[in-house]
Amino acid sequence: MNWSIGRCLTMPAGTSVRRIAILTVAGRTFLRQGYADASMDGIAAEVGGSKSTLYRYFPSKAALFAAYVEEIGTLTWSILAAVQVEEKRTYVAAATTADWDSRIG
């Protein structure tokens, strides 16, 4: 998926706003409480929906966690792909101007 970071978070076409909200809350919950202590009830309550709605999007806590990890990985790769690496050149100090000219000439 193609995401952008900053004030404007753009979602890929066809991505449900509700699904993104669930993943966002789930991610915060997993990071704050850890996978074992995170509950579908707690995530549903924080999202502001029912647990049955949550299960319509993700059949289990493991599936929700896997989707979150996949989204973060995709986001990270897209950010890294946008980074432009500058080529750095190392020059050896020349003893004389003539030596320098012969090295670059």
Short mmCIF file of C-alpha atoms in Angstrom, two decimals:
data_model
loop_
_atom_site.label_atom_id
_atom_site.label_comp_id
_atom_site.label_asym_id
_atom_site.label_seq_id
_atom_site.Cartn_x
_atom_site.Cartn_y
_atom_site.Cartn_z
CA MET A 1 0.00 0.00 0.00
CA ASN A 2 1.08 3.52 -0.62
CA TRP A 3 1.06 5.74 2.47
CA SER A 4 2.44 9.16 3.16
CA ILE A 5 3.48 10.52 6.52
CA GLY A 6 2.84 13.94 7.90
CA ARG A 7 -0.27 15.96 8.48
CA CYS A 8 -1.95 14.42 5.49
CA LEU A 9 -2.25 10.65 5.71
CA THR A 10 -3.36 9.36 2.35
CA MET A 11 -4.87 5.93 2.04
CA PRO A 12 -4.64 3.74 -1.02
CA ALA A 13 -7.76 3.62 -3.17
CA GLY A 14 -10.23 1.04 -1.93
CA THR A 15 -8.99 1.10 1.67
CA SER A 16 -11.75 1.36 4.25
CA VAL A 17 -11.50 4.30 6.62
CA ARG A 18 -12.91 2.05 9.35
CA ARG A 19 -10.25 -0.60 8.70
CA ILE A 20 -7.53 2.04 8.99
CA ALA A 21 -9.04 3.31 12.24
CA ILE A 22 -9.06 -0.24 13.62
CA LEU A 23 -5.43 -0.82 12.58
CA THR A 24 -4.36 2.50 14.10
CA VAL A 25 -5.99 1.78 17.45
CA ALA A 26 -4.82 -1.84 17.41
CA GLY A 27 -1.25 -0.75 16.71
CA ARG A 28 -1.25 1.66 19.62
CA THR A 29 -2.77 -1.01 21.83
CA PHE A 30 -0.25 -3.67 20.83
CA LEU A 31 2.63 -1.27 21.42
CA ARG A 32 1.28 -0.03 24.74
CA GLN A 33 0.07 -3.31 26.24
CA GLY A 34 1.87 -5.99 24.26
CA TYR A 35 0.20 -8.64 22.15
CA ALA A 36 -0.74 -10.95 25.03
CA ASP A 37 -2.45 -8.23 27.08
CA ALA A 38 -4.21 -6.52 24.17
CA SER A 39 -7.85 -7.53 23.87
CA MET A 40 -10.31 -7.36 21.03
CA ASP A 41 -12.84 -5.92 23.52
CA GLY A 42 -10.48 -3.10 24.43
CA ILE A 43 -9.62 -2.34 20.81
CA ALA A 44 -13.29 -2.34 19.82
CA ALA A 45 -14.14 0.00 22.70
CA GLU A 46 -11.37 2.43 21.77
CA VAL A 47 -12.33 2.38 18.10
CA GLY A 48 -15.90 3.10 19.13
CA GLY A 49 -17.53 0.04 17.63
CA SER A 50 -18.60 -3.41 18.55
CA LYS A 51 -16.47 -6.51 18.76
CA SER A 52 -18.58 -8.08 16.00
CA THR A 53 -17.63 -5.21 13.67
CA LEU A 54 -13.99 -5.79 14.53
CA TYR A 55 -14.34 -9.49 13.69
CA ARG A 56 -15.91 -8.63 10.33
CA TYR A 57 -12.65 -6.94 9.37
CA PHE A 58 -10.27 -9.33 11.15
CA PRO A 59 -11.26 -12.89 12.07
CA SER A 60 -8.90 -13.05 15.08
CA LYS A 61 -6.48 -11.05 17.18
CA ALA A 62 -3.64 -12.81 15.36
CA ALA A 63 -5.06 -11.71 11.98
CA LEU A 64 -5.39 -8.14 13.26
CA PHE A 65 -1.81 -8.16 14.52
CA ALA A 66 -0.55 -9.62 11.22
CA ALA A 67 -2.42 -6.93 9.25
CA TYR A 68 -0.93 -4.23 11.48
CA VAL A 69 2.61 -5.56 11.03
CA GLU A 70 2.07 -5.80 7.27
CA GLU A 71 0.83 -2.19 7.09
CA ILE A 72 3.79 -0.92 9.11
CA GLY A 73 6.20 -2.87 6.93
CA THR A 74 4.63 -1.52 3.76
CA LEU A 75 4.71 2.01 5.11
CA THR A 76 8.35 1.66 6.11
CA TRP A 77 9.36 0.31 2.70
CA SER A 78 7.54 3.10 0.88
CA ILE A 79 9.28 5.71 3.03
CA LEU A 80 12.67 4.11 2.48
CA ALA A 81 12.04 3.87 -1.26
CA ALA A 82 11.46 7.62 -1.35
CA VAL A 83 14.81 8.42 0.27
CA GLN A 84 17.37 9.70 -2.16
CA VAL A 85 20.88 8.69 -1.26
CA GLU A 86 23.57 11.23 -2.00
CA GLU A 87 26.71 9.86 -3.56
CA LYS A 88 29.64 10.80 -1.39
CA ARG A 89 33.07 11.16 -2.87
CA THR A 90 36.24 10.94 -0.91
CA TYR A 91 39.22 12.87 -2.14
CA VAL A 92 42.78 12.16 -1.13
CA ALA A 93 44.75 15.21 -0.07
CA ALA A 94 47.42 15.95 -2.64
CA ALA A 95 50.95 16.97 -1.71
CA THR A 96 51.15 19.51 -4.51
CA THR A 97 48.86 21.18 -7.01
CA ALA A 98 50.53 19.20 -9.79
CA ASP A 99 49.80 15.97 -7.92
CA TRP A 100 46.16 17.04 -7.49
CA ASP A 101 45.82 17.91 -11.16
CA SER A 102 47.19 14.51 -12.18
CA ARG A 103 44.68 12.74 -9.93
CA ILE A 104 41.60 14.47 -11.32
CA GLY A 105 42.83 14.98 -14.85
#
